Amino acid sequence: LAKTTQPISMDSYEGQEVNITCSHNNIATNDYITWYQQFPSQGPRFIIQGYKTKVTNEVASLFIPADRKSSTLSLPRVSLSDTAVYYCLVGGPNTDKLIFGTGTRLQVFP
Amino acid sequence: GAVVSQHPSRVICKSGTSVKIECRSLDFQATTMFWYRQFPKQSLMLMATSNEGSKATYEQGVEKDKFLINHASLTLSTLTVTSAHPEDSSFYICSAGTSGVKPGNTQYFGPGTRLTVL
């Protein structure tokens, strides 16, 4: 199972773009990269998933370089409600188990 | 789509009693469900993998006789904390795997159950 490394915390202001980078140096060929958001006393919420290059949905973008050893979650124009912990995980279609790292605690200020 | 529920959301019990937590996939079938525990200000810790119709696989350090897991159907898994003690107080979260439905391996998480043992 690939181990991920993320910054422990980040601060931002409302309206700014936030980029959270995750390192996963030993990612396997079959592994996908998935990001989750968690608010206090709630279960993690799926944000976005990708395998390579760039993926975009209505809430975020995910950038994955060619070597796939890292990925960057981009949150456009954050608001106060984006204050949460963000987890990066890697896992493949035949590996159901996901191991959570420390996550990144994002604090958005007005 | 891909909604997972948990019941109860919050439970308070006396030391020595047993508590059962249910995890349901509401709009999809989940052959695999997972149970996590989370202490305040910490990350989620995987406790066990629950497969429908077979015994659960426990992570190292998790007592299988204390945390009983049953996955009797494709939409329901239960976690029973037996003879609970104050140190078992925690936030318990389940997830259901949708491998094969989406590309990759996507897990959808329940809202969690706050267990407080007095």
PDB file of C-alpha atoms in Angstrom:
ATOM      1  CA  LEU A   1       0.000   0.000   0.000  1.00  0.00           C
ATOM      2  CA  ALA A   2       1.426   3.349  -1.033  1.00  0.00           C
ATOM      3  CA  LYS A   3       2.146   5.798   1.743  1.00  0.00           C
ATOM      4  CA  THR A   4       1.203   9.414   1.244  1.00  0.00           C
ATOM      5  CA  THR A   5       2.742  12.564   2.645  1.00  0.00           C
ATOM      6  CA  GLN A   6       0.912  15.865   2.895  1.00  0.00           C
ATOM      7  CA  PRO A   7       1.493  19.162   4.689  1.00  0.00           C
ATOM      8  CA  ILE A   8      -0.020  19.037   8.152  1.00  0.00           C
ATOM      9  CA  SER A   9      -1.800  22.345   7.804  1.00  0.00           C
ATOM     10  CA  MET A  10      -2.417  25.262   5.457  1.00  0.00           C
ATOM     11  CA  ASP A  11      -4.006  28.668   5.852  1.00  0.00           C
ATOM     12  CA  SER A  12      -5.816  30.669   3.203  1.00  0.00           C
ATOM     13  CA  TYR A  13      -8.238  33.545   2.791  1.00  0.00           C
ATOM     14  CA  GLU A  14     -11.656  33.542   1.239  1.00  0.00           C
ATOM     15  CA  GLY A  15     -11.631  33.853  -2.527  1.00  0.00           C
ATOM     16  CA  GLN A  16      -8.125  32.503  -2.965  1.00  0.00           C
ATOM     17  CA  GLU A  17      -7.121  29.370  -4.837  1.00  0.00           C
ATOM     18  CA  VAL A  18      -5.678  26.651  -2.622  1.00  0.00           C
ATOM     19  CA  ASN A  19      -3.330  23.953  -3.855  1.00  0.00           C
ATOM     20  CA  ILE A  20      -2.575  20.978  -1.618  1.00  0.00           C
ATOM     21  CA  THR A  21       0.194  18.685  -2.778  1.00  0.00           C
ATOM     22  CA  CYS A  22       0.484  15.036  -1.836  1.00  0.00           C
ATOM     23  CA  SER A  23       3.561  12.890  -2.277  1.00  0.00           C
ATOM     24  CA  HIS A  24       3.189   9.182  -3.068  1.00  0.00           C
ATOM     25  CA  ASN A  25       6.574   8.032  -4.290  1.00  0.00           C
ATOM     26  CA  ASN A  26       5.822   4.297  -4.341  1.00  0.00           C
ATOM     27  CA  ILE A  27       2.491   4.438  -6.115  1.00  0.00           C
ATOM     28  CA  ALA A  28       1.742   1.238  -8.029  1.00  0.00           C
ATOM     29  CA  THR A  29       0.758   0.993 -11.678  1.00  0.00           C
ATOM     30  CA  ASN A  30      -2.820   0.060 -10.816  1.00  0.00           C
ATOM     31  CA  ASP A  31      -3.271   2.695  -8.116  1.00  0.00           C
ATOM     32  CA  TYR A  32      -5.686   5.585  -8.405  1.00  0.00           C
ATOM     33  CA  ILE A  33      -5.415   8.802  -6.415  1.00  0.00           C
ATOM     34  CA  THR A  34      -8.436   9.880  -4.419  1.00  0.00           C
ATOM     35  CA  TRP A  35      -9.019  12.956  -2.287  1.00  0.00           C
ATOM     36  CA  TYR A  36     -11.501  13.220   0.555  1.00  0.00           C
ATOM     37  CA  GLN A  37     -12.723  16.106   2.688  1.00  0.00           C
ATOM     38  CA  GLN A  38     -13.656  15.680   6.328  1.00  0.00           C
ATOM     39  CA  PHE A  39     -15.460  18.071   8.654  1.00  0.00           C
ATOM     40  CA  PRO A  40     -15.391  17.555  12.431  1.00  0.00           C
ATOM     41  CA  SER A  41     -17.589  14.687  13.619  1.00  0.00           C
ATOM     42  CA  GLN A  42     -18.481  13.656  10.069  1.00  0.00           C
ATOM     43  CA  GLY A  43     -17.351  10.902   7.753  1.00  0.00           C
ATOM     44  CA  PRO A  44     -14.968  11.740   4.904  1.00  0.00           C
ATOM     45  CA  ARG A  45     -16.614  13.012   1.738  1.00  0.00           C
ATOM     46  CA  PHE A  46     -15.341  12.029  -1.709  1.00  0.00           C
ATOM     47  CA  ILE A  47     -13.992  15.020  -3.653  1.00  0.00           C
ATOM     48  CA  ILE A  48     -12.196  13.781  -6.722  1.00  0.00           C
ATOM     49  CA  GLN A  49     -10.289  10.832  -8.155  1.00  0.00           C
ATOM     50  CA  GLY A  50      -7.755  10.521 -10.937  1.00  0.00           C
ATOM     51  CA  TYR A  51      -5.169   8.249 -12.495  1.00  0.00           C
ATOM     52  CA  LYS A  52      -3.016  10.599 -14.572  1.00  0.00           C
ATOM     53  CA  THR A  53      -2.904  14.107 -16.067  1.00  0.00           C
ATOM     54  CA  LYS A  54      -5.739  16.357 -14.993  1.00  0.00           C
ATOM     55  CA  VAL A  55      -9.225  15.754 -13.708  1.00  0.00           C
ATOM     56  CA  THR A  56     -11.772  18.469 -13.021  1.00  0.00           C
ATOM     57  CA  ASN A  57     -15.221  18.371 -11.491  1.00  0.00           C
ATOM     58  CA  GLU A  58     -17.602  20.943 -10.090  1.00  0.00           C
ATOM     59  CA  VAL A  59     -15.678  21.418  -6.846  1.00  0.00           C
ATOM     60  CA  ALA A  60     -11.996  20.797  -7.545  1.00  0.00           C
ATOM     61  CA  SER A  61      -9.241  19.925  -9.953  1.00  0.00           C
ATOM     62  CA  LEU A  62      -6.642  17.222  -9.563  1.00  0.00           C
ATOM     63  CA  PHE A  63      -3.263  17.538 -11.243  1.00  0.00           C
ATOM     64  CA  ILE A  64      -1.099  14.439 -11.631  1.00  0.00           C
ATOM     65  CA  PRO A  65       2.355  14.637 -13.264  1.00  0.00           C
ATOM     66  CA  ALA A  66       3.569  12.017 -15.675  1.00  0.00           C
ATOM     67  CA  ASP A  67       5.565  10.090 -13.065  1.00  0.00           C
ATOM     68  CA  ARG A  68       2.499  10.012 -10.759  1.00  0.00           C
ATOM     69  CA  LYS A  69       4.690  10.308  -7.684  1.00  0.00           C
ATOM     70  CA  SER A  70       2.719  13.286  -6.491  1.00  0.00           C
ATOM     71  CA  SER A  71      -0.625  14.948  -7.019  1.00  0.00           C
ATOM     72  CA  THR A  72      -2.094  18.371  -6.338  1.00  0.00           C
ATOM     73  CA  LEU A  73      -5.631  19.104  -5.288  1.00  0.00           C
ATOM     74  CA  SER A  74      -6.719  22.553  -6.414  1.00  0.00           C
ATOM     75  CA  LEU A  75      -9.660  24.289  -4.777  1.00  0.00           C
ATOM     76  CA  PRO A  76     -10.703  27.410  -6.685  1.00  0.00           C
ATOM     77  CA  ARG A  77     -11.865  30.437  -4.720  1.00  0.00           C
ATOM     78  CA  VAL A  78     -12.203  28.867  -1.295  1.00  0.00           C
ATOM     79  CA  SER A  79     -14.827  29.976   1.184  1.00  0.00           C
ATOM     80  CA  LEU A  80     -15.080  29.647   4.950  1.00  0.00           C
ATOM     81  CA  SER A  81     -17.026  26.415   4.485  1.00  0.00           C
ATOM     82  CA  ASP A  82     -13.979  24.807   2.883  1.00  0.00           C
ATOM     83  CA  THR A  83     -12.262  24.761   6.283  1.00  0.00           C
ATOM     84  CA  ALA A  84     -11.734  21.038   6.802  1.00  0.00           C
ATOM     85  CA  VAL A  85      -9.182  18.249   6.732  1.00  0.00           C
ATOM     86  CA  TYR A  86      -8.240  16.975   3.284  1.00  0.00           C
ATOM     87  CA  TYR A  87      -6.916  13.462   2.806  1.00  0.00           C
ATOM     88  CA  CYS A  88      -5.020  12.087  -0.176  1.00  0.00           C
ATOM     89  CA  LEU A  89      -5.153   8.323  -0.641  1.00  0.00           C
ATOM     90  CA  VAL A  90      -3.869   5.902  -3.225  1.00  0.00           C
ATOM     91  CA  GLY A  91      -5.273   2.486  -4.004  1.00  0.00           C
ATOM     92  CA  GLY A  92      -5.905   0.194  -6.921  1.00  0.00           C
ATOM     93  CA  PRO A  93      -8.967  -1.577  -8.243  1.00  0.00           C
ATOM     94  CA  ASN A  94      -7.801  -4.841  -6.731  1.00  0.00           C
ATOM     95  CA  THR A  95      -6.694  -3.318  -3.450  1.00  0.00           C
ATOM     96  CA  ASP A  96      -9.742  -2.310  -1.501  1.00  0.00           C
ATOM     97  CA  LYS A  97      -7.938  -1.304   1.662  1.00  0.00           C
ATOM     98  CA  LEU A  98      -7.165   2.415   2.024  1.00  0.00           C
ATOM     99  CA  ILE A  99      -4.768   3.676   4.649  1.00  0.00           C
ATOM    100  CA  PHE A 100      -5.245   7.252   5.766  1.00  0.00           C
ATOM    101  CA  GLY A 101      -2.267   9.514   6.364  1.00  0.00           C
ATOM    102  CA  THR A 102      -2.245  12.619   8.501  1.00  0.00           C
ATOM    103  CA  GLY A 103      -4.268  14.720   6.092  1.00  0.00           C
ATOM    104  CA  THR A 104      -3.979  18.475   5.616  1.00  0.00           C
ATOM    105  CA  ARG A 105      -5.920  20.750   7.902  1.00  0.00           C
ATOM    106  CA  LEU A 106      -7.023  23.735   5.808  1.00  0.00           C
ATOM    107  CA  GLN A 107      -8.113  26.859   7.638  1.00  0.00           C
ATOM    108  CA  VAL A 108      -9.842  29.547   5.581  1.00  0.00           C
ATOM    109  CA  PHE A 109      -9.981  33.037   7.058  1.00  0.00           C
ATOM    110  CA  PRO A 110     -12.393  35.824   6.130  1.00  0.00           C
TER     111      PRO A 110
ATOM    112  CA  GLY B   1     -25.976   8.036  -5.448  1.00  0.00           C
ATOM    113  CA  ALA B   2     -23.498   6.049  -3.319  1.00  0.00           C
ATOM    114  CA  VAL B   3     -24.990   6.887   0.068  1.00  0.00           C
ATOM    115  CA  VAL B   4     -23.861   5.123   3.225  1.00  0.00           C
ATOM    116  CA  SER B   5     -25.752   5.429   6.490  1.00  0.00           C
ATOM    117  CA  GLN B   6     -24.842   4.552  10.046  1.00  0.00           C
ATOM    118  CA  HIS B   7     -27.006   3.927  13.072  1.00  0.00           C
ATOM    119  CA  PRO B   8     -26.943   5.140  15.733  1.00  0.00           C
ATOM    120  CA  SER B   9     -25.212   8.460  15.186  1.00  0.00           C
ATOM    121  CA  ARG B  10     -24.438   8.765  18.856  1.00  0.00           C
ATOM    122  CA  VAL B  11     -24.501   6.298  21.729  1.00  0.00           C
ATOM    123  CA  ILE B  12     -23.646   6.503  25.404  1.00  0.00           C
ATOM    124  CA  CYS B  13     -23.294   3.300  27.375  1.00  0.00           C
ATOM    125  CA  LYS B  14     -22.051   2.020  30.687  1.00  0.00           C
ATOM    126  CA  SER B  15     -18.750   0.244  31.012  1.00  0.00           C
ATOM    127  CA  GLY B  16     -19.085  -3.495  30.460  1.00  0.00           C
ATOM    128  CA  THR B  17     -22.028  -3.345  28.087  1.00  0.00           C
ATOM    129  CA  SER B  18     -22.007  -4.170  24.384  1.00  0.00           C
ATOM    130  CA  VAL B  19     -22.913  -1.759  21.628  1.00  0.00           C
ATOM    131  CA  LYS B  20     -23.898  -2.566  18.049  1.00  0.00           C
ATOM    132  CA  ILE B  21     -23.353  -0.108  15.204  1.00  0.00           C
ATOM    133  CA  GLU B  22     -24.992  -0.626  11.816  1.00  0.00           C
ATOM    134  CA  CYS B  23     -23.608   0.438   8.459  1.00  0.00           C
ATOM    135  CA  ARG B  24     -25.830   0.360   5.392  1.00  0.00           C
ATOM    136  CA  SER B  25     -25.248   1.104   1.729  1.00  0.00           C
ATOM    137  CA  LEU B  26     -28.534   2.672   0.687  1.00  0.00           C
ATOM    138  CA  ASP B  27     -28.403   2.741  -3.093  1.00  0.00           C
ATOM    139  CA  PHE B  28     -25.765   0.249  -4.087  1.00  0.00           C
ATOM    140  CA  GLN B  29     -24.515  -3.177  -3.164  1.00  0.00           C
ATOM    141  CA  ALA B  30     -21.260  -3.373  -1.308  1.00  0.00           C
ATOM    142  CA  THR B  31     -19.409  -6.655  -1.240  1.00  0.00           C
ATOM    143  CA  THR B  32     -16.770  -5.008   0.918  1.00  0.00           C
ATOM    144  CA  MET B  33     -17.229  -2.655   3.830  1.00  0.00           C
ATOM    145  CA  PHE B  34     -14.624  -1.159   6.113  1.00  0.00           C
ATOM    146  CA  TRP B  35     -14.604  -0.037   9.708  1.00  0.00           C
ATOM    147  CA  TYR B  36     -12.447   2.811  10.972  1.00  0.00           C
ATOM    148  CA  ARG B  37     -11.904   4.437  14.319  1.00  0.00           C
ATOM    149  CA  GLN B  38     -10.929   8.052  14.796  1.00  0.00           C
ATOM    150  CA  PHE B  39      -9.762   9.729  17.983  1.00  0.00           C
ATOM    151  CA  PRO B  40      -9.951  13.519  18.389  1.00  0.00           C
ATOM    152  CA  LYS B  41      -7.556  15.468  16.180  1.00  0.00           C
ATOM    153  CA  GLN B  42      -6.248  12.251  14.646  1.00  0.00           C
ATOM    154  CA  SER B  43      -6.604  10.531  11.301  1.00  0.00           C
ATOM    155  CA  LEU B  44      -8.832   7.567  10.561  1.00  0.00           C
ATOM    156  CA  MET B  45      -7.414   4.221  11.588  1.00  0.00           C
ATOM    157  CA  LEU B  46      -8.571   1.163   9.671  1.00  0.00           C
ATOM    158  CA  MET B  47      -9.843  -1.520  12.037  1.00  0.00           C
ATOM    159  CA  ALA B  48     -11.090  -4.238   9.728  1.00  0.00           C
ATOM    160  CA  THR B  49     -12.296  -5.188   6.298  1.00  0.00           C
ATOM    161  CA  SER B  50     -15.701  -6.805   6.144  1.00  0.00           C
ATOM    162  CA  ASN B  51     -16.587  -9.065   3.245  1.00  0.00           C
ATOM    163  CA  GLU B  52     -20.134 -10.229   2.625  1.00  0.00           C
ATOM    164  CA  GLY B  53     -20.590 -13.837   3.608  1.00  0.00           C
ATOM    165  CA  SER B  54     -17.142 -14.353   5.069  1.00  0.00           C
ATOM    166  CA  LYS B  55     -15.113 -13.527   8.152  1.00  0.00           C
ATOM    167  CA  ALA B  56     -13.755 -10.064   8.569  1.00  0.00           C
ATOM    168  CA  THR B  57     -10.064  -9.326   8.213  1.00  0.00           C
ATOM    169  CA  TYR B  58      -8.706  -7.367  11.152  1.00  0.00           C
ATOM    170  CA  GLU B  59      -5.763  -4.996  11.146  1.00  0.00           C
ATOM    171  CA  GLN B  60      -2.821  -5.717  13.375  1.00  0.00           C
ATOM    172  CA  GLY B  61      -3.513  -4.740  16.956  1.00  0.00           C
ATOM    173  CA  VAL B  62      -7.304  -4.828  16.657  1.00  0.00           C
ATOM    174  CA  GLU B  63      -8.920  -7.444  18.907  1.00  0.00           C
ATOM    175  CA  LYS B  64     -11.334  -9.489  16.835  1.00  0.00           C
ATOM    176  CA  ASP B  65     -13.112 -10.836  19.919  1.00  0.00           C
ATOM    177  CA  LYS B  66     -13.754  -7.339  21.162  1.00  0.00           C
ATOM    178  CA  PHE B  67     -14.844  -5.799  17.881  1.00  0.00           C
ATOM    179  CA  LEU B  68     -17.221  -8.278  16.287  1.00  0.00           C
ATOM    180  CA  ILE B  69     -18.022  -7.637  12.652  1.00  0.00           C
ATOM    181  CA  ASN B  70     -20.828  -9.226  10.707  1.00  0.00           C
ATOM    182  CA  HIS B  71     -21.548  -8.628   7.016  1.00  0.00           C
ATOM    183  CA  ALA B  72     -24.651 -10.681   6.445  1.00  0.00           C
ATOM    184  CA  SER B  73     -25.922  -8.969   3.307  1.00  0.00           C
ATOM    185  CA  LEU B  74     -24.664  -6.841   0.444  1.00  0.00           C
ATOM    186  CA  THR B  75     -26.056  -3.717   2.076  1.00  0.00           C
ATOM    187  CA  LEU B  76     -25.443  -4.203   5.789  1.00  0.00           C
ATOM    188  CA  SER B  77     -22.432  -4.619   8.018  1.00  0.00           C
ATOM    189  CA  THR B  78     -22.475  -4.391  11.803  1.00  0.00           C
ATOM    190  CA  LEU B  79     -19.769  -3.664  14.337  1.00  0.00           C
ATOM    191  CA  THR B  80     -20.347  -4.795  17.899  1.00  0.00           C
ATOM    192  CA  VAL B  81     -18.101  -3.409  20.596  1.00  0.00           C
ATOM    193  CA  THR B  82     -18.238  -6.043  23.312  1.00  0.00           C
ATOM    194  CA  SER B  83     -17.701  -5.274  26.978  1.00  0.00           C
ATOM    195  CA  ALA B  84     -17.008  -1.654  26.177  1.00  0.00           C
ATOM    196  CA  HIS B  85     -14.674   0.364  28.369  1.00  0.00           C
ATOM    197  CA  PRO B  86     -13.948   4.099  28.489  1.00  0.00           C
ATOM    198  CA  GLU B  87     -10.869   3.672  26.284  1.00  0.00           C
ATOM    199  CA  ASP B  88     -13.193   2.405  23.527  1.00  0.00           C
ATOM    200  CA  SER B  89     -14.835   5.812  23.394  1.00  0.00           C
ATOM    201  CA  SER B  90     -14.207   7.091  19.898  1.00  0.00           C
ATOM    202  CA  PHE B  91     -15.737   8.045  16.563  1.00  0.00           C
ATOM    203  CA  TYR B  92     -16.462   4.930  14.504  1.00  0.00           C
ATOM    204  CA  ILE B  93     -16.837   5.314  10.760  1.00  0.00           C
ATOM    205  CA  CYS B  94     -17.749   2.755   8.145  1.00  0.00           C
ATOM    206  CA  SER B  95     -17.258   2.859   4.407  1.00  0.00           C
ATOM    207  CA  ALA B  96     -18.437   0.797   1.496  1.00  0.00           C
ATOM    208  CA  GLY B  97     -16.347  -0.036  -1.514  1.00  0.00           C
ATOM    209  CA  THR B  98     -17.761   0.442  -4.984  1.00  0.00           C
ATOM    210  CA  SER B  99     -15.020  -1.302  -6.842  1.00  0.00           C
ATOM    211  CA  GLY B 100     -16.224  -2.053 -10.333  1.00  0.00           C
ATOM    212  CA  VAL B 101     -18.842   0.689 -10.361  1.00  0.00           C
ATOM    213  CA  LYS B 102     -16.440   3.554 -10.868  1.00  0.00           C
ATOM    214  CA  PRO B 103     -12.933   3.611 -12.237  1.00  0.00           C
ATOM    215  CA  GLY B 104     -10.431   2.821  -9.548  1.00  0.00           C
ATOM    216  CA  ASN B 105     -11.369   2.031  -6.007  1.00  0.00           C
ATOM    217  CA  THR B 106     -13.815   4.467  -4.513  1.00  0.00           C
ATOM    218  CA  GLN B 107     -15.039   4.215  -0.974  1.00  0.00           C
ATOM    219  CA  TYR B 108     -18.030   6.122   0.298  1.00  0.00           C
ATOM    220  CA  PHE B 109     -18.167   6.833   3.979  1.00  0.00           C
ATOM    221  CA  GLY B 110     -20.944   6.861   6.507  1.00  0.00           C
ATOM    222  CA  PRO B 111     -21.564   9.845   8.774  1.00  0.00           C
ATOM    223  CA  GLY B 112     -19.939   8.155  11.745  1.00  0.00           C
ATOM    224  CA  THR B 113     -21.058   7.004  15.200  1.00  0.00           C
ATOM    225  CA  ARG B 114     -19.864   8.731  18.349  1.00  0.00           C
ATOM    226  CA  LEU B 115     -19.448   6.169  21.128  1.00  0.00           C
ATOM    227  CA  THR B 116     -19.041   7.336  24.701  1.00  0.00           C
ATOM    228  CA  VAL B 117     -18.441   4.734  27.375  1.00  0.00           C
ATOM    229  CA  LEU B 118     -18.992   5.911  30.934  1.00  0.00           C
TER     230      LEU B 118
END
